[in-house]
Amino acid sequence: MTAAGYDPPPASGRGDPHLAAHAFEPFAVAVDLAVFTVRAGTLHVLLIRRGQEPYVGAWALPGGFVLPRESAETAARRELAEETGLPAEVVAALHLEQLRTYSEPDRDPRMRVVSVAFTVLVPDMPEPAVEGGGDAAHARWLAVGEASDLAFDHAVILADARERIGSKLEYTCLATAFCPPEFTLGELRAVYETVWGTALDRPNFRRKVLTTPGFVEAVPGGARLTGGRGKPAALYRPGPATALHPPLLRPEGPTR
Amino acid sequence: MTAAGYDPPPASGRGDPHLAAHAFEPFAVAVDLAVFTVRAGTLHVLLIRRGQEPYVGAWALPGGFVLPRESAETAARRELAEETGLPAEVVAALHLEQLRTYSEPDRDPRMRVVSVAFTVLVPDMPEPAVEGGGDAAHARWLAVGEASDLAFDHAVILADARERIGSKLEYTCLATAFCPPEFTLGELRAVYETVWGTALDRPNFRRKVLTTPGFVEAVPGGARLTGGRGKPAALYRPGPATALHPPLLRPEGPTR
DNA sequence: CCAAAAGTGTTGACAATACACCCATGA
DNA sequence: TCATGGGTGTATTGTCAACACTTTTGG
């Protein structure tokens, strides 16, 4: 600091608060959301078509500014509700988690924007729920494979988010966040298989999930038809556990 | 956004850039550093004694503002060099990684400060290196157990950072970042035992490390006395691997 | 010779794999 | 009755934890 002739920051150092307020350039602080769902055997991400320069017509992650009295988490949930049109209580229950903060000086060509990125996992929901909000006219689910030429550094954020959820499936119970409130083990397995892009042995997967205490708990009466053919599957709910000990390791074999 | 009458952010939405520049309250963006080392069988963290209000006399994590043309990562390394007095090339090689961003509106009583927190792992180094910088007169290593009543929300940041490195040791090769360039397996094991607070079986730990390809590689000629008694131990360097497959799981047993 | 720490070997428990097989349902 | 997906059983394989034992140093 002395070398730069720079006063220390309020929250971290020993600077004079009155000087400090003028010692920094103001930054815009935004949130960006990587919202994922599993749909028809493919990982999908929620994207918005840009209507203005720069990057007109390109797809971008939803997001927005953090308001003066908000935390980044609060802003993320607010933006999520606005862009998806989902009711507040649904958004409040979604799994939302900080990914990382992107702060390269030129990531936005117009001005200095520091963006806190979040990863959100939602169950597959009818498309209208997404299109619903008046504000979300351009919001759409795209298969992650189709999502190219994203605006700004959003391709990097998306890649980081994918990698994160892939490894989080290994050692947390996160996969249930992709499922509806009650789900079959086949649906749960499909989450793993689509995120990892590998096939899993069905009997072994079943055993692993059921023997991990608190991962899922059986719904007493429930049995659901699995979409037509096959034996009806038992229904499960997410259990109280959050971590997976021991982890469910991703096969290192060939990518499907 | 429509509900709030608020224009979308530049980096994330569809807002008019000229309006956008005035649509947000300026935030200060800072970095906070949780710098850890393993010292005498205890995890230590680098802290700075505050000389001004608020929290005069309290310990705080080192940190500072992000400058106009810096990324958070660049700012973190700059601050680290300034506060520790270490030469730039040493700092450039240290393991530094984003922890998470803290953005509660009132985390700094004076003004709105959003802080990107980093976790840094350094090998045990002589205390003078830390005290060296003219700016770092108040920087000291404290055992994490002794670090209480930290300024701002730094106790939360510190707790989050501890938890993160604990779990990162399980599935990455990160532990070598706590060791000098060449180290014995006993030193490496001490890192795990100190961070986790558990005892590990020496033979099994050895096998696990040596059979994981790329974790460590033997230094051809080297053998070092382990500080007096005992058989001299072979020396190892960090290998090219970064991930640990399969992971080295932390025993869930009693805390030592 | 003893203590201390490195290094090797062996064994049993347990977990993960790979597969064979049966069950219930829709077409 | 056949295809499809759910559910069960089992043998093999591999990994990990526990612990006995040898080796090499300093005191």
XYZ file of C-alpha atoms in Angstrom, chain A residues 1-4 6-17 20-21 23-32 48-54 60-74 78-79 82-83 98-108 110-116 134-136 138 152 154 164 170-171 245-247 249-250 252, chain B residues 1-4 6-17 20-21 23-32 48-54 60-74 78-79 82-83 98-108 110-116 134-136 138 152 154 164 170-171 245-247 249-250 252:
174
model
C 0.000 0.000 0.000
C 2.718 2.399 0.883
C 4.335 1.659 -2.417
C 1.194 2.622 -4.253
C -2.810 4.054 -1.435
C -4.996 4.151 1.583
C -6.153 0.882 3.012
C -9.762 -0.109 2.567
C -12.338 0.337 5.294
C -13.255 -3.273 5.726
C -9.783 -4.648 5.651
C -7.063 -2.289 6.709
C -6.229 0.738 8.679
C -7.265 3.587 6.434
C -9.015 6.768 7.373
C -12.679 6.202 6.557
C -11.168 5.970 1.982
C -14.474 6.989 0.521
C -9.625 6.602 -2.574
C -11.286 4.105 -4.894
C -12.939 4.207 -8.234
C -16.577 3.219 -7.975
C -17.349 -0.216 -9.324
C -20.644 -1.537 -10.470
C -21.424 -4.790 -8.662
C -23.637 -7.245 -10.474
C -24.745 -10.848 -10.194
C -24.775 -13.393 -13.003
C -31.424 -14.416 -22.307
C -31.198 -12.925 -25.753
C -29.536 -9.531 -25.642
C -31.419 -6.671 -27.228
C -28.752 -3.998 -27.015
C -25.132 -3.307 -27.730
C -22.726 -4.675 -26.968
C -26.189 -14.091 -22.104
C -26.628 -15.365 -18.572
C -29.431 -13.684 -16.678
C -28.351 -11.243 -14.012
C -28.427 -7.677 -12.845
C -27.092 -5.073 -10.483
C -26.906 -5.459 -6.759
C -29.081 -2.778 -5.224
C -27.779 -0.464 -2.508
C -29.272 -2.392 0.405
C -28.944 -5.915 -0.975
C -26.439 -8.651 -0.537
C -25.356 -10.469 -3.677
C -27.439 -13.484 -2.600
C -30.547 -11.362 -2.205
C -34.591 -11.237 -6.858
C -33.201 -11.367 -10.377
C -37.880 -11.464 -12.117
C -36.332 -13.257 -15.049
C -21.955 -18.733 -5.087
C -19.684 -19.856 -7.872
C -17.010 -17.197 -7.942
C -16.511 -13.517 -8.656
C -15.357 -12.274 -12.035
C -13.474 -9.032 -11.923
C -11.258 -8.662 -14.987
C -11.114 -4.916 -15.707
C -12.316 -5.192 -19.287
C -14.935 -7.884 -18.997
C -17.537 -5.271 -19.823
C -18.449 -0.024 -21.302
C -17.494 0.266 -17.683
C -16.027 -1.460 -14.715
C -18.364 -4.231 -13.564
C -17.479 -6.794 -10.930
C -19.844 -9.705 -11.087
C -20.621 -12.313 -8.467
C -43.224 -9.804 -18.566
C -39.566 -9.110 -18.181
C -38.471 -12.516 -19.331
C -36.354 -13.471 -24.163
C -19.088 -10.941 -22.257
C -20.283 -15.656 -19.827
C -18.451 -27.139 -10.331
C -19.618 -36.517 -6.341
C -19.473 -35.515 -2.720
C -19.569 -39.852 2.808
C -18.054 -41.694 1.150
C -18.427 -39.873 -2.168
C -17.122 -41.012 -7.620
C -17.570 -40.198 -11.262
C -13.211 -41.871 -15.277
C -36.397 -5.437 -12.887
C -39.571 -4.005 -14.212
C -40.999 -4.275 -10.763
C -38.152 -2.276 -9.326
C -34.546 -0.668 -12.520
C -32.411 -0.848 -15.580
C -30.551 -4.059 -16.246
C -26.832 -4.099 -15.620
C -24.314 -3.685 -18.414
C -22.567 -6.989 -18.054
C -25.641 -9.044 -17.619
C -28.762 -7.663 -19.131
C -30.174 -5.379 -21.722
C -29.827 -1.957 -20.182
C -28.804 1.274 -21.793
C -25.165 1.760 -20.905
C -26.709 2.143 -16.409
C -23.753 4.190 -15.274
C -28.495 3.388 -12.107
C -26.425 1.888 -9.338
C -24.901 3.079 -6.135
C -21.125 2.900 -6.268
C -19.667 0.100 -4.226
C -16.174 -0.195 -2.904
C -14.636 -3.495 -3.956
C -11.981 -4.950 -1.713
C -10.096 -8.185 -1.218
C -9.575 -9.972 2.082
C -3.100 -7.498 11.230
C -3.742 -5.375 14.280
C -6.098 -2.542 13.477
C -4.932 0.945 14.358
C -8.116 2.845 13.661
C -11.817 2.870 14.266
C -13.831 0.888 13.874
C -8.261 -8.369 11.085
C -7.462 -10.235 7.917
C -5.061 -8.428 5.619
C -6.587 -6.932 2.513
C -7.275 -3.780 0.591
C -9.094 -2.110 -2.241
C -9.108 -3.340 -5.787
C -7.520 -0.638 -7.939
C -9.244 0.673 -11.069
C -7.264 -1.446 -13.515
C -6.854 -4.562 -11.393
C -8.699 -7.829 -11.166
C -9.423 -9.114 -7.683
C -6.720 -11.755 -8.126
C -4.134 -9.130 -9.040
C -0.336 -7.106 -4.609
C -1.737 -6.783 -1.124
C 2.802 -5.469 0.488
C 1.615 -6.876 3.768
C -10.968 -17.393 -4.399
C -12.988 -18.368 -1.367
C -16.188 -16.410 -1.827
C -17.500 -12.861 -1.932
C -18.982 -11.196 1.122
C -21.539 -8.551 0.337
C -23.848 -8.029 3.285
C -24.835 -4.367 3.188
C -23.690 -3.575 6.720
C -20.560 -5.611 6.938
C -18.592 -2.370 7.131
C -18.904 3.151 7.414
C -19.815 2.418 3.832
C -20.797 -0.201 1.332
C -17.868 -2.562 0.773
C -18.096 -5.771 -1.217
C -15.146 -7.978 -0.480
C -13.755 -10.851 -2.484
C 7.521 -1.390 6.340
C 3.821 -1.611 5.908
C 3.469 -4.836 7.768
C 1.467 -5.130 12.743
C -15.881 -6.894 10.702
C -13.628 -11.641 9.344
C -12.690 -24.993 2.619
C -9.435 -34.493 0.665
C -9.716 -34.340 -3.065
C -8.625 -39.585 -7.591
C -9.740 -41.330 -5.515
C -9.803 -38.812 -2.684
C -10.945 -39.029 2.948
C -10.760 -37.398 6.315
C -14.727 -39.033 10.770
